[in-house]
């Protein structure tokens, strides 16, 4: 039997400041790409909004906002990343802000093969935050203002033999917190989920009940639990550190289909971690505990798609005998 093992890397990025040039950021990404290739990786996963700062923390308008979006991918500014990847024979996942020809805006990610060709595109479905800014907040979370909801669903993509014919899916940041994202990919036989994130090291919706430690725990928790429950590998990658005065968590990791972290970042800076991805490890879960065809009962799951919000049962009147 042919081996289904290949080496993949998570390329955590430290902060990208509002004043950083595109050339500077791209140079960092190419350096991470080269480091991953030097360690034998044929796939590297970059974070959400990898080419820019996390601009939804600011209230922006006009060109101050529009210049963060990519009108084409690749384009002249990012072409050097594609060229270097092709030369090294390494593919990548990267997140960015997309503006379509029709003027729609998406929080987007792409999957690029080892020949430099885009083989998959995903647009973020679960947008956090608000449309209107929160009064008195130092930092905003305005993804609902700056992005349209993703319109591609949760597709999977069949990779080539370079990645051992893996079934690959993508998510972006908040998507990883929603089990529906994972299960839709799982129902398509996903074997590797790539997810980039820019997650605040504080409660981005206000309040003081969440800190960097708790949010990092939650970030790992959702990736580990859902990787296990869908018998898939997962590579979760942060943009981390103090970005424009706002903290972002790290915790980038590579997780096996048993939900075990096999490689993990230790800093809040640019850092590459690698692991050998044995796709055959997915079979234990897919053929046994999470054999969906044998054990799922979709006739009882209708409420999941019938409504968005929870509806509680009515209170029992304490005065009723």
Coordinates of C-alpha atoms in Angstrom, one line a residue:
X1 CA 0.0 0.0 0.0
X2 CA 1.3 3.4 -0.9
X3 CA 2.2 5.7 2.0
X4 CA -0.2 8.7 2.5
X5 CA 2.3 10.8 4.5
X6 CA 3.5 14.3 3.7
X7 CA 5.0 17.1 5.7
X8 CA 3.1 20.3 6.5
X9 CA 4.0 23.4 8.3
X10 CA 2.2 26.1 10.3
X11 CA 3.6 29.5 9.7
X12 CA 2.6 31.6 12.6
X13 CA 3.1 35.3 12.0
X14 CA 3.9 37.9 14.6
X15 CA 2.0 41.2 14.5
X16 CA 1.7 43.3 11.3
X17 CA 1.4 46.9 12.1
X18 CA -0.8 49.5 10.4
X19 CA 2.3 51.2 9.2
X20 CA 4.1 48.1 7.8
X21 CA 4.6 48.1 4.1
X22 CA 3.2 45.3 1.9
X23 CA 6.8 44.6 0.8
X24 CA 7.9 44.1 4.4
X25 CA 5.1 41.8 5.2
X26 CA 5.5 39.8 2.1
X27 CA 9.2 39.5 2.8
X28 CA 8.4 37.9 6.2
X29 CA 6.0 35.5 4.6
X30 CA 8.6 34.4 2.0
X31 CA 11.1 33.9 4.8
X32 CA 8.6 31.6 6.6
X33 CA 7.9 29.8 3.4
X34 CA 11.6 29.2 2.9
X35 CA 12.0 28.0 6.4
X36 CA 9.2 25.5 6.0
X37 CA 10.6 24.2 2.7
X38 CA 14.0 23.8 4.3
X39 CA 12.4 21.5 6.9
X40 CA 10.9 19.4 4.2
X41 CA 7.3 20.7 4.1
X42 CA 5.3 20.7 0.9
X43 CA 2.4 22.7 2.4
X44 CA 2.5 25.8 4.7
X45 CA -0.5 27.4 6.3
X46 CA -0.5 31.1 6.9
X47 CA -3.0 33.1 9.1
X48 CA -6.2 34.9 8.3
X49 CA -5.6 38.4 6.7
X50 CA -2.0 37.4 6.3
X51 CA -1.0 40.4 4.1
X52 CA -2.3 43.2 6.3
X53 CA -3.0 44.2 9.9
X54 CA -6.4 43.2 11.3
X55 CA -8.1 46.3 10.1
X56 CA -11.6 45.5 11.4
X57 CA -10.5 46.8 14.7
X58 CA -10.6 50.3 13.3
X59 CA -13.5 52.5 12.0
X60 CA -12.4 53.3 8.5
X61 CA -13.9 54.7 5.3
X62 CA -12.9 55.4 1.7
X63 CA -9.4 54.6 0.5
X64 CA -8.3 54.2 4.1
X65 CA -10.4 51.1 4.1
X66 CA -10.4 50.0 0.5
X67 CA -6.6 49.7 0.2
X68 CA -6.7 46.6 2.4
X69 CA -8.6 44.6 -0.2
X70 CA -7.2 42.5 -3.0
X71 CA -8.9 43.0 -6.3
X72 CA -7.2 39.9 -7.9
X73 CA -5.3 37.0 -6.6
X74 CA -2.5 36.7 -7.3
X75 CA -1.7 40.4 -8.1
X76 CA 1.6 42.2 -8.7
X77 CA 2.2 42.9 -5.0
X78 CA 1.8 39.3 -3.8
X79 CA 3.1 37.5 -7.0
X80 CA 6.6 37.1 -5.4
X81 CA 5.1 34.7 -2.8
X82 CA 3.6 32.6 -5.6
X83 CA 6.8 32.6 -7.6
X84 CA 9.0 31.6 -4.6
X85 CA 6.5 28.9 -3.6
X86 CA 6.6 27.5 -7.2
X87 CA 10.4 27.5 -7.3
X88 CA 10.6 25.7 -3.9
X89 CA 7.8 23.2 -4.8
X90 CA 5.7 24.1 -1.8
X91 CA 2.0 25.0 -1.7
X92 CA 0.2 27.2 0.8
X93 CA -3.0 28.4 2.4
X94 CA -3.3 32.2 3.0
X95 CA -6.1 34.4 4.2
X96 CA -6.8 37.9 2.8
X97 CA -9.5 40.6 2.2
X98 CA -11.1 40.1 -1.2
X99 CA -13.0 42.6 -3.3
X100 CA -14.8 41.1 -6.3
X101 CA -15.3 42.7 -9.6
X102 CA -18.9 43.3 -8.5
X103 CA -17.7 45.2 -5.4
X104 CA -18.5 42.5 -2.9
X105 CA -16.1 42.1 0.0
X106 CA -15.1 38.8 1.6
X107 CA -12.8 37.6 4.3
X108 CA -11.2 35.0 2.0
X109 CA -8.7 32.2 2.0
X110 CA -7.1 30.3 -0.9
X111 CA -5.3 27.0 -1.2
X112 CA -2.4 27.0 -3.6
X113 CA -0.7 23.8 -4.9
X114 CA 3.0 23.1 -5.3
X115 CA 2.9 24.4 -8.9
X116 CA 1.6 27.8 -7.7
X117 CA -1.9 27.3 -9.0
X118 CA -5.0 28.1 -6.9
X119 CA -7.0 24.9 -6.3
X120 CA -9.4 26.1 -3.7
X121 CA -11.1 29.3 -2.4
X122 CA -13.2 29.8 0.7
X123 CA -15.1 32.8 2.0
X124 CA -15.7 33.2 5.8
X125 CA -19.2 32.3 6.8
X126 CA -19.3 33.1 10.6
X127 CA -18.5 36.8 10.8
X128 CA -18.1 38.0 14.4
X129 CA -18.6 41.5 15.7
X130 CA -21.0 44.1 14.7
X131 CA -22.0 46.5 11.8
X132 CA -22.0 49.6 14.0
X133 CA -19.0 50.5 16.2
X134 CA -19.4 50.1 20.0
X135 CA -19.4 53.4 21.8
X136 CA -16.4 54.0 24.0
X137 CA -14.4 50.9 22.8
X138 CA -10.7 51.4 22.1
X139 CA -10.7 48.6 19.6
X140 CA -13.6 47.5 17.4
X141 CA -14.7 44.2 15.8
X142 CA -16.3 45.4 12.6
X143 CA -16.1 42.3 10.3
X144 CA -19.9 42.5 9.8
X145 CA -19.4 46.1 8.5
X146 CA -16.5 45.4 6.2
X147 CA -17.3 41.9 4.8
X148 CA -20.2 40.1 3.2
X149 CA -21.1 36.7 4.5
X150 CA -19.3 33.9 2.6
X151 CA -21.3 32.5 -0.3
X152 CA -19.3 29.4 -1.2
X153 CA -20.4 27.2 1.7
X154 CA -17.8 24.8 3.1
X155 CA -16.3 23.1 0.1
X156 CA -13.6 20.4 0.1
X157 CA -10.8 20.1 -2.5
X158 CA -9.0 17.0 -3.7
X159 CA -5.2 17.6 -3.6
X160 CA -2.7 16.0 -6.0
X161 CA -0.3 13.2 -5.2
X162 CA 2.2 15.8 -3.7
X163 CA -0.2 15.9 -0.7
X164 CA -1.1 12.2 -1.1
X165 CA -4.5 13.0 -2.7
X166 CA -5.7 14.5 0.6
X167 CA -9.3 15.8 0.9
X168 CA -8.7 19.4 2.2
X169 CA -11.1 21.9 3.6
X170 CA -10.7 25.5 4.8
X171 CA -12.0 27.7 7.6
X172 CA -11.2 31.2 8.8
X173 CA -10.9 32.2 12.5
X174 CA -14.4 32.3 14.0
X175 CA -15.6 29.4 11.8
X176 CA -13.5 27.0 13.9
X177 CA -15.7 27.8 17.0
X178 CA -18.8 26.4 15.2
X179 CA -19.2 22.6 15.0
X180 CA -21.4 23.0 11.9
X181 CA -18.3 24.1 10.0
X182 CA -16.4 21.0 10.8
X183 CA -19.3 18.6 10.3
X184 CA -20.1 19.9 6.8
X185 CA -16.5 19.3 5.9
X186 CA -16.6 16.0 7.7
X187 CA -19.6 14.9 5.6
X188 CA -17.4 15.4 2.5
X189 CA -14.7 13.1 3.9
X190 CA -12.3 15.9 4.9
X191 CA -8.8 14.7 6.0
X192 CA -7.1 18.0 6.6
X193 CA -8.6 21.3 7.7
X194 CA -6.5 24.5 7.3
X195 CA -7.6 27.4 9.4
X196 CA -6.0 30.8 9.9
X197 CA -7.0 33.2 12.6
X198 CA -6.5 36.7 14.1
X199 CA -8.0 36.2 17.6
X200 CA -8.0 39.0 20.2
X201 CA -6.2 38.3 23.5
X202 CA -9.2 39.9 25.2
X203 CA -13.0 39.8 24.8
X204 CA -13.5 41.7 21.5
X205 CA -17.2 42.2 22.2
X206 CA -16.5 44.0 25.5
X207 CA -16.2 42.9 29.1
X208 CA -13.4 41.5 31.2
X209 CA -14.3 37.8 31.6
X210 CA -11.9 36.6 28.9
X211 CA -8.2 37.0 28.8
X212 CA -5.4 35.7 26.6
X213 CA -5.0 32.5 28.5
X214 CA -8.7 31.5 28.3
X215 CA -9.0 32.5 24.7
X216 CA -5.9 30.5 23.8
X217 CA -7.4 27.5 25.6
X218 CA -10.6 27.9 23.7
X219 CA -8.8 28.2 20.4
X220 CA -7.0 24.8 21.1
X221 CA -10.1 23.2 22.5
X222 CA -12.4 23.8 19.5
X223 CA -9.7 22.6 17.0
X224 CA -8.8 19.5 19.0
X225 CA -12.4 18.4 19.8
X226 CA -13.6 19.0 16.3
X227 CA -10.6 17.3 14.6
X228 CA -11.4 14.3 16.8
X229 CA -15.1 14.3 16.1
X230 CA -14.6 14.4 12.4
X231 CA -11.4 12.2 12.3
X232 CA -9.4 14.8 10.5
X233 CA -6.0 16.5 10.7
X234 CA -6.2 20.3 11.5
X235 CA -3.6 23.0 11.1
X236 CA -4.6 26.2 13.0
X237 CA -2.4 29.2 12.6
X238 CA -2.4 32.6 14.3
X239 CA -1.3 36.1 13.6
X240 CA -0.1 36.9 17.1
X241 CA 1.4 39.5 19.5
X242 CA 0.9 43.2 20.0
X243 CA -0.6 44.5 16.7
X244 CA -1.3 48.3 16.7
X245 CA -1.5 48.2 20.5
X246 CA -4.1 45.4 20.4
X247 CA -3.1 41.9 21.7
X248 CA -3.6 38.8 19.5
X249 CA -3.3 35.2 20.9
X250 CA -0.8 32.7 19.5
X251 CA -1.3 29.0 20.1
X252 CA -0.7 27.9 16.5
X253 CA -0.8 24.1 16.4
X254 CA -1.0 20.9 14.2
X255 CA -3.6 18.4 15.5
X256 CA -4.0 14.8 14.5
X257 CA -7.3 12.9 13.9
X258 CA -7.3 11.8 17.6
X259 CA -7.4 15.4 18.7
X260 CA -3.8 15.3 19.9
X261 CA -1.6 18.3 19.4
X262 CA 1.6 17.0 17.6
X263 CA 3.3 20.4 17.1
X264 CA 2.7 23.8 18.7
X265 CA 4.1 27.3 18.6
X266 CA 5.8 28.6 21.7
X267 CA 6.1 32.3 20.9
X268 CA 3.9 35.2 19.7
X269 CA 6.3 35.9 16.8
X270 CA 7.1 34.6 13.4
X271 CA 7.5 30.9 13.9
X272 CA 7.4 27.7 11.8
X273 CA 6.3 24.4 13.2
X274 CA 6.1 21.2 11.2
X275 CA 4.6 17.7 11.4
X276 CA 4.3 14.6 9.2
X277 CA 0.6 14.3 8.1
X278 CA -0.3 10.6 8.0
X279 CA -3.7 10.7 6.3
X280 CA -4.3 7.0 7.0
X281 CA -4.7 7.9 10.7
X282 CA -8.1 9.3 9.8
X283 CA -9.4 5.8 9.1
X284 CA -9.6 4.8 12.7
X285 CA -12.3 7.5 13.4
X286 CA -13.9 7.5 10.0
X287 CA -14.4 3.7 9.9
X288 CA -15.3 3.2 13.6
X289 CA -16.5 5.8 16.1
X290 CA -17.4 8.4 13.5
X291 CA -18.6 6.2 10.7
X292 CA -21.3 8.7 9.7
X293 CA -23.2 6.4 7.4
X294 CA -23.6 3.8 10.1
X295 CA -24.3 6.0 13.1
X296 CA -25.7 9.5 12.2
X297 CA -29.4 10.1 12.5
X298 CA -30.1 13.2 10.4
X299 CA -33.9 12.9 10.8
X300 CA -33.4 14.2 14.3
X301 CA -31.1 17.2 13.4
X302 CA -33.6 19.3 11.5
X303 CA -33.6 22.1 14.1
X304 CA -30.0 22.9 13.2
X305 CA -31.0 24.2 9.8
X306 CA -34.6 25.3 10.6
X307 CA -33.5 28.3 12.7
X308 CA -30.5 30.2 13.8
X309 CA -31.3 31.1 17.4
X310 CA -32.1 28.9 20.4
X311 CA -35.7 28.5 21.6
X312 CA -36.0 27.4 25.2
X313 CA -39.0 25.3 26.5
X314 CA -41.5 27.4 28.5
X315 CA -41.2 27.9 32.2
X316 CA -43.3 25.8 34.5
X317 CA -45.5 27.9 36.6
X318 CA -44.4 27.3 40.2
X319 CA -48.0 28.0 41.4
X320 CA -49.5 25.2 39.3
X321 CA -50.2 22.1 41.4

